Amino acid sequence: MLAPFFKEPYRRTRKSVRPKSCSKDGWIEFKGCTDQILRYIAEPNEDKLLERIEKIDEIYGLNKNISHHFNLKTKIQESPDNGILSKRDYFRSGWKCCQLFISSTFRDMHAERDLLCGILVPALRRNVALGLRVHLNEIDLRWGVPEPATYNSQVLQICLEQAAASDIFVLLLGDRYGCIPDEAVVMSLPESLLSEVCKFYKPGMSMTEMEYHMARQAAISKVPIHERRQQNTISFHEAIRLRICVFIRDSASIENVPDELKHCFEEYDVEKRNRLNAFKELIRNDGVIVSHK
């Protein structure tokens, strides 16, 4: 849209300055305009523009006390189809929030994360909302985060804290051990978090295994103290199983992966492979594996 600028000579003043976007014939190109913006364009005198801006609160009454009264008697129709509740039900019926944390290695679990976040979690969120009155929120912090970013202390801190605070911890594990943050990065964590991490941390531990241990410790913390010391008790393992779900990929499922892409799904480093096997053994002993396929 074209709008005139300095079109009427008698409106110009000595203090008026021609903008750089203005052509020699006194026209400028303006897109996405409104009536208010056109009013500014029609005022070529900078003094008038400044005066108007300084009085903008008076023009629109912005300095007045704003008060709004909510009509609490307004009724909202309940519907089992759309899950809309009345205000009284929403605030007084005991709705709860559930945090679902999704953990996995980076390169080899893109499809699985798409399936969880795109199909399964939305369907589950709707079912628990209508049937159990639970707000389900998935936490997928590392989805879309470049792998080098995990070596950052702040990213590590957020992931570990969210893993510990989650109500349900879902781990997707294949044949990769995952990225290993530097020991200096781990030791730079806040003191309160570091004290929890040091209970299980060993140099060379992957970020994925650290997240699992944080969720595991949070689950164990709900077990009575006298039973925590005896880690083979039923309540000890039951507390872990109620909070953690682990899905391990069947190694045979990647046999048809092209050779040039297999490095994204397999661990070639001997030390990392040994750590991965030990990690899987811990998971099996905890009894949290849901499926191996």
GROMACS .gro file of C-alpha atoms in nm:
model
  293
    1MET     CA    1   0.000   0.000   0.000
    2LEU     CA    2   0.128   0.351  -0.082
    3ALA     CA    3   0.087   0.635   0.165
    4PRO     CA    4   0.181   1.001   0.102
    5PHE     CA    5   0.455   1.166   0.301
    6PHE     CA    6   0.518   1.543   0.291
    7LYS     CA    7   0.255   1.552   0.020
    8GLU     CA    8   0.120   1.886   0.133
    9PRO     CA    9   0.402   2.145   0.145
   10TYR     CA   10   0.221   2.376   0.386
   11ARG     CA   11   0.233   2.105   0.655
   12ARG     CA   12   0.610   2.077   0.653
   13THR     CA   13   0.820   2.241   0.920
   14ARG     CA   14   1.187   2.316   0.952
   15LYS     CA   15   1.231   2.031   1.196
   16SER     CA   16   1.074   1.778   0.964
   17VAL     CA   17   1.322   1.524   0.834
   18ARG     CA   18   1.269   1.315   0.526
   19PRO     CA   19   1.309   0.944   0.617
   20LYS     CA   20   1.560   0.734   0.426
   21SER     CA   21   1.282   0.509   0.298
   22CYS     CA   22   1.107   0.806   0.137
   23SER     CA   23   1.149   0.842  -0.239
   24LYS     CA   24   1.235   1.169  -0.411
   25ASP     CA   25   0.874   1.230  -0.512
   26GLY     CA   26   0.761   1.217  -0.148
   27TRP     CA   27   0.611   0.868  -0.130
   28ILE     CA   28   0.700   0.570   0.087
   29GLU     CA   29   0.588   0.209   0.071
   30PHE     CA   30   0.405   0.085   0.379
   31LYS     CA   31   0.269  -0.266   0.441
   32GLY     CA   32   0.030  -0.404   0.700
   33CYS     CA   33  -0.110  -0.065   0.796
   34THR     CA   34  -0.392   0.023   1.034
   35ASP     CA   35  -0.594   0.338   1.086
   36GLN     CA   36  -0.376   0.436   1.382
   37ILE     CA   37  -0.053   0.398   1.185
   38LEU     CA   38  -0.195   0.596   0.895
   39ARG     CA   39  -0.268   0.876   1.139
   40TYR     CA   40   0.101   0.885   1.235
   41ILE     CA   41   0.206   0.890   0.872
   42ALA     CA   42  -0.027   1.181   0.810
   43GLU     CA   43   0.163   1.383   1.074
   44PRO     CA   44   0.501   1.467   0.918
   45ASN     CA   45   0.593   1.703   1.200
   46GLU     CA   46   0.813   1.517   1.448
   47ASP     CA   47   0.708   1.750   1.728
   48LYS     CA   48   0.346   1.646   1.686
   49LEU     CA   49   0.440   1.279   1.685
   50LEU     CA   50   0.644   1.319   2.002
   51GLU     CA   51   0.364   1.512   2.168
   52ARG     CA   52   0.114   1.242   2.080
   53ILE     CA   53   0.337   0.966   2.213
   54GLU     CA   54   0.393   1.151   2.540
   55LYS     CA   55   0.017   1.183   2.588
   56ILE     CA   56  -0.067   0.831   2.481
   57ASP     CA   57  -0.169   0.737   2.837
   58GLU     CA   58  -0.412   1.029   2.854
   59ILE     CA   59  -0.557   0.958   2.511
   60TYR     CA   60  -0.636   0.596   2.591
   61GLY     CA   61  -0.684   0.630   2.967
   62LEU     CA   62  -0.395   0.404   3.058
   63ASN     CA   63  -0.336   0.574   3.392
   64LYS     CA   64  -0.678   0.479   3.522
   65ASN     CA   65  -0.724   0.198   3.771
   66ILE     CA   66  -0.842  -0.108   3.587
   67SER     CA   67  -1.082  -0.338   3.764
   68HIS     CA   68  -1.260  -0.642   3.637
   69HIS     CA   69  -1.533  -0.834   3.809
   70PHE     CA   70  -1.567  -1.202   3.727
   71ASN     CA   71  -1.911  -1.347   3.716
   72LEU     CA   72  -1.866  -1.661   3.924
   73LYS     CA   73  -2.225  -1.761   3.862
   74THR     CA   74  -2.156  -1.826   3.495
   75LYS     CA   75  -2.207  -2.193   3.421
   76ILE     CA   76  -1.997  -2.399   3.186
   77GLN     CA   77  -2.166  -2.702   3.041
   78GLU     CA   78  -2.003  -3.033   3.125
   79SER     CA   79  -1.943  -3.271   2.841
   80PRO     CA   80  -1.778  -3.613   2.854
   81ASP     CA   81  -1.687  -3.570   2.490
   82ASN     CA   82  -1.478  -3.256   2.514
   83GLY     CA   83  -1.376  -3.279   2.880
   84ILE     CA   84  -1.498  -2.929   2.971
   85LEU     CA   85  -1.575  -2.898   3.340
   86SER     CA   86  -1.763  -2.647   3.549
   87LYS     CA   87  -1.554  -2.395   3.742
   88ARG     CA   88  -1.647  -2.559   4.068
   89ASP     CA   89  -1.535  -2.899   3.944
   90TYR     CA   90  -1.213  -2.759   3.806
   91PHE     CA   91  -1.105  -2.595   4.132
   92ARG     CA   92  -1.254  -2.834   4.387
   93SER     CA   93  -1.273  -3.181   4.240
   94GLY     CA   94  -0.915  -3.287   4.309
   95TRP     CA   95  -0.758  -3.262   3.966
   96LYS     CA   96  -0.392  -3.361   3.971
   97CYS     CA   97  -0.091  -3.302   3.747
   98CYS     CA   98   0.136  -3.581   3.630
   99GLN     CA   99   0.482  -3.512   3.484
  100LEU     CA  100   0.604  -3.769   3.231
  101PHE     CA  101   0.978  -3.751   3.163
  102ILE     CA  102   1.108  -3.912   2.842
  103SER     CA  103   1.473  -4.016   2.842
  104SER     CA  104   1.683  -4.181   2.574
  105THR     CA  105   2.006  -4.159   2.382
  106PHE     CA  106   2.017  -3.907   2.100
  107ARG     CA  107   2.083  -4.042   1.756
  108ASP     CA  108   1.901  -4.373   1.761
  109MET     CA  109   1.561  -4.284   1.907
  110HIS     CA  110   1.416  -4.016   1.679
  111ALA     CA  111   1.133  -4.235   1.548
  112GLU     CA  112   1.041  -4.359   1.893
  113ARG     CA  113   1.023  -4.007   2.031
  114ASP     CA  114   0.803  -3.901   1.740
  115LEU     CA  115   0.568  -4.189   1.817
  116LEU     CA  116   0.549  -4.107   2.186
  117CYS     CA  117   0.511  -3.730   2.163
  118GLY     CA  118   0.300  -3.724   1.848
  119ILE     CA  119   0.054  -4.009   1.900
  120LEU     CA  120   0.073  -4.201   2.227
  121VAL     CA  121   0.107  -3.917   2.478
  122PRO     CA  122  -0.175  -3.701   2.330
  123ALA     CA  123  -0.409  -4.002   2.335
  124LEU     CA  124  -0.306  -4.090   2.688
  125ARG     CA  125  -0.346  -3.728   2.799
  126ARG     CA  126  -0.705  -3.724   2.677
  127ASN     CA  127  -0.792  -4.057   2.842
  128VAL     CA  128  -0.652  -3.972   3.185
  129ALA     CA  129  -0.812  -3.627   3.172
  130LEU     CA  130  -1.160  -3.763   3.107
  131GLY     CA  131  -1.133  -4.077   3.316
  132LEU     CA  132  -0.900  -3.991   3.603
  133ARG     CA  133  -0.903  -3.610   3.611
  134VAL     CA  134  -0.528  -3.594   3.565
  135HIS     CA  135  -0.337  -3.335   3.363
  136LEU     CA  136  -0.056  -3.522   3.188
  137ASN     CA  137   0.244  -3.317   3.077
  138GLU     CA  138   0.534  -3.480   2.896
  139ILE     CA  139   0.886  -3.349   2.954
  140ASP     CA  140   1.105  -3.406   2.650
  141LEU     CA  141   1.384  -3.159   2.720
  142ARG     CA  142   1.643  -3.304   2.489
  143TRP     CA  143   1.420  -3.337   2.185
  144GLY     CA  144   1.562  -3.097   1.928
  145VAL     CA  145   1.866  -3.013   2.143
  146PRO     CA  146   2.199  -3.069   1.964
  147GLU     CA  147   2.408  -3.343   2.121
  148PRO     CA  148   2.705  -3.112   2.199
  149ALA     CA  149   2.471  -2.901   2.414
  150THR     CA  150   2.451  -3.184   2.666
  151TYR     CA  151   2.807  -3.110   2.768
  152ASN     CA  152   2.680  -2.781   2.909
  153SER     CA  153   2.640  -2.772   3.288
  154GLN     CA  154   2.310  -2.585   3.273
  155VAL     CA  155   2.152  -2.836   3.034
  156LEU     CA  156   2.274  -3.124   3.250
  157GLN     CA  157   2.130  -2.960   3.560
  158ILE     CA  158   1.786  -2.910   3.406
  159CYS     CA  159   1.767  -3.266   3.275
  160LEU     CA  160   1.867  -3.422   3.607
  161GLU     CA  161   1.633  -3.204   3.811
  162GLN     CA  162   1.337  -3.275   3.584
  163ALA     CA  163   1.412  -3.648   3.585
  164ALA     CA  164   1.407  -3.648   3.964
  165ALA     CA  165   1.090  -3.438   3.983
  166SER     CA  166   0.893  -3.647   3.732
  167ASP     CA  167   0.605  -3.869   3.839
  168ILE     CA  168   0.667  -4.118   3.560
  169PHE     CA  169   1.007  -4.180   3.404
  170VAL     CA  170   1.016  -4.347   3.061
  171LEU     CA  171   1.351  -4.467   2.929
  172LEU     CA  172   1.408  -4.576   2.569
  173LEU     CA  173   1.730  -4.773   2.540
  174GLY     CA  174   1.895  -4.935   2.242
  175ASP     CA  175   2.254  -5.032   2.168
  176ARG     CA  176   2.413  -4.694   2.234
  177TYR     CA  177   2.537  -4.579   2.573
  178GLY     CA  178   2.492  -4.212   2.494
  179CYS     CA  179   2.696  -3.897   2.541
  180ILE     CA  180   2.921  -3.865   2.844
  181PRO     CA  181   2.949  -3.521   3.008
  182ASP     CA  182   3.292  -3.419   3.126
  183GLU     CA  183   3.363  -3.480   3.493
  184ALA     CA  184   3.436  -3.109   3.542
  185VAL     CA  185   3.088  -3.026   3.410
  186VAL     CA  186   2.930  -3.268   3.655
  187MET     CA  187   3.127  -3.128   3.947
  188SER     CA  188   3.014  -2.775   3.857
  189LEU     CA  189   2.650  -2.861   3.933
  190PRO     CA  190   2.482  -2.677   4.223
  191GLU     CA  191   2.579  -2.817   4.561
  192SER     CA  192   2.233  -2.947   4.647
  193LEU     CA  193   2.208  -3.138   4.319
  194LEU     CA  194   2.569  -3.251   4.325
  195SER     CA  195   2.520  -3.414   4.665
  196GLU     CA  196   2.252  -3.636   4.512
  197VAL     CA  197   2.453  -3.708   4.199
  198CYS     CA  198   2.761  -3.813   4.396
  199LYS     CA  199   2.560  -4.098   4.550
  200PHE     CA  200   2.579  -4.288   4.221
  201TYR     CA  201   2.806  -4.098   3.984
  202LYS     CA  202   3.123  -4.250   3.845
  203PRO     CA  203   3.352  -4.075   3.593
  204GLY     CA  204   3.254  -4.176   3.242
  205MET     CA  205   2.883  -4.223   3.321
  206SER     CA  206   2.648  -4.122   3.042
  207MET     CA  207   2.385  -3.855   3.079
  208THR     CA  208   2.111  -4.111   3.009
  209GLU     CA  209   2.225  -4.335   3.294
  210MET     CA  210   2.250  -4.035   3.525
  211GLU     CA  211   1.889  -3.944   3.450
  212TYR     CA  212   1.784  -4.300   3.531
  213HIS     CA  213   1.965  -4.292   3.865
  214MET     CA  214   1.805  -3.959   3.956
  215ALA     CA  215   1.457  -4.099   3.889
  216ARG     CA  216   1.550  -4.418   4.073
  217GLN     CA  217   1.668  -4.230   4.381
  218ALA     CA  218   1.353  -4.017   4.382
  219ALA     CA  219   1.141  -4.333   4.379
  220ILE     CA  220   1.346  -4.497   4.655
  221SER     CA  221   1.315  -4.186   4.872
  222LYS     CA  222   0.947  -4.271   4.923
  223VAL     CA  223   1.033  -4.611   5.071
  224PRO     CA  224   1.059  -4.626   5.452
  225ILE     CA  225   1.416  -4.584   5.572
  226HIS     CA  226   1.439  -4.926   5.736
  227GLU     CA  227   1.345  -5.090   5.404
  228ARG     CA  228   1.585  -4.885   5.191
  229ARG     CA  229   1.881  -5.054   5.355
  230GLN     CA  230   1.749  -5.391   5.245
  231GLN     CA  231   1.726  -5.332   4.873
  232ASN     CA  232   1.574  -5.671   4.799
  233THR     CA  233   1.246  -5.602   4.975
  234ILE     CA  234   0.921  -5.610   4.781
  235SER     CA  235   0.831  -5.250   4.862
  236PHE     CA  236   1.175  -5.136   4.743
  237HIS     CA  237   1.134  -5.281   4.394
  238GLU     CA  238   0.765  -5.193   4.382
  239ALA     CA  239   0.843  -4.825   4.442
  240ILE     CA  240   1.083  -4.826   4.148
  241ARG     CA  241   0.846  -5.013   3.916
  242LEU     CA  242   0.560  -4.775   3.990
  243ARG     CA  243   0.766  -4.480   3.874
  244ILE     CA  244   1.003  -4.608   3.604
  245CYS     CA  245   0.927  -4.779   3.273
  246VAL     CA  246   1.210  -4.894   3.047
  247PHE     CA  247   1.178  -5.008   2.687
  248ILE     CA  248   1.481  -5.184   2.538
  249ARG     CA  249   1.507  -5.219   2.163
  250ASP     CA  250   1.561  -5.566   2.018
  251SER     CA  251   1.906  -5.566   1.855
  252ALA     CA  252   1.772  -5.774   1.567
  253SER     CA  253   1.550  -5.483   1.461
  254ILE     CA  254   1.847  -5.287   1.323
  255GLU     CA  255   1.988  -5.564   1.105
  256ASN     CA  256   1.838  -5.406   0.793
  257VAL     CA  257   1.980  -5.061   0.867
  258PRO     CA  258   2.229  -4.953   0.594
  259ASP     CA  259   2.593  -4.993   0.692
  260GLU     CA  260   2.660  -4.620   0.659
  261LEU     CA  261   2.396  -4.549   0.926
  262LYS     CA  262   2.466  -4.830   1.171
  263HIS     CA  263   2.705  -4.612   1.370
  264CYS     CA  264   2.398  -4.418   1.483
  265PHE     CA  265   2.245  -4.732   1.635
  266GLU     CA  266   2.541  -4.933   1.764
  267GLU     CA  267   2.817  -4.872   2.015
  268TYR     CA  268   3.165  -4.944   1.880
  269ASP     CA  269   3.365  -4.818   2.177
  270VAL     CA  270   3.455  -5.116   2.397
  271GLU     CA  271   3.443  -4.923   2.725
  272LYS     CA  272   3.106  -4.769   2.642
  273ARG     CA  273   2.972  -5.110   2.541
  274ASN     CA  274   3.076  -5.255   2.876
  275ARG     CA  275   2.914  -4.966   3.060
  276LEU     CA  276   2.596  -5.015   2.857
  277ASN     CA  277   2.581  -5.385   2.945
  278ALA     CA  278   2.628  -5.305   3.314
  279PHE     CA  279   2.355  -5.041   3.289
  280LYS     CA  280   2.113  -5.288   3.131
  281GLU     CA  281   2.193  -5.542   3.403
  282LEU     CA  282   2.099  -5.286   3.669
  283ILE     CA  283   1.773  -5.220   3.487
  284ARG     CA  284   1.692  -5.591   3.470
  285ASN     CA  285   1.760  -5.632   3.841
  286ASP     CA  286   1.528  -5.341   3.916
  287GLY     CA  287   1.254  -5.516   3.721
  288VAL     CA  288   1.146  -5.207   3.530
  289ILE     CA  289   1.172  -5.341   3.173
  290VAL     CA  290   0.833  -5.325   3.003
  291SER     CA  291   0.934  -5.472   2.667
  292HIS     CA  292   1.254  -5.569   2.491
  293LYS     CA  293   1.110  -5.524   2.140
   0.00000   0.00000   0.00000
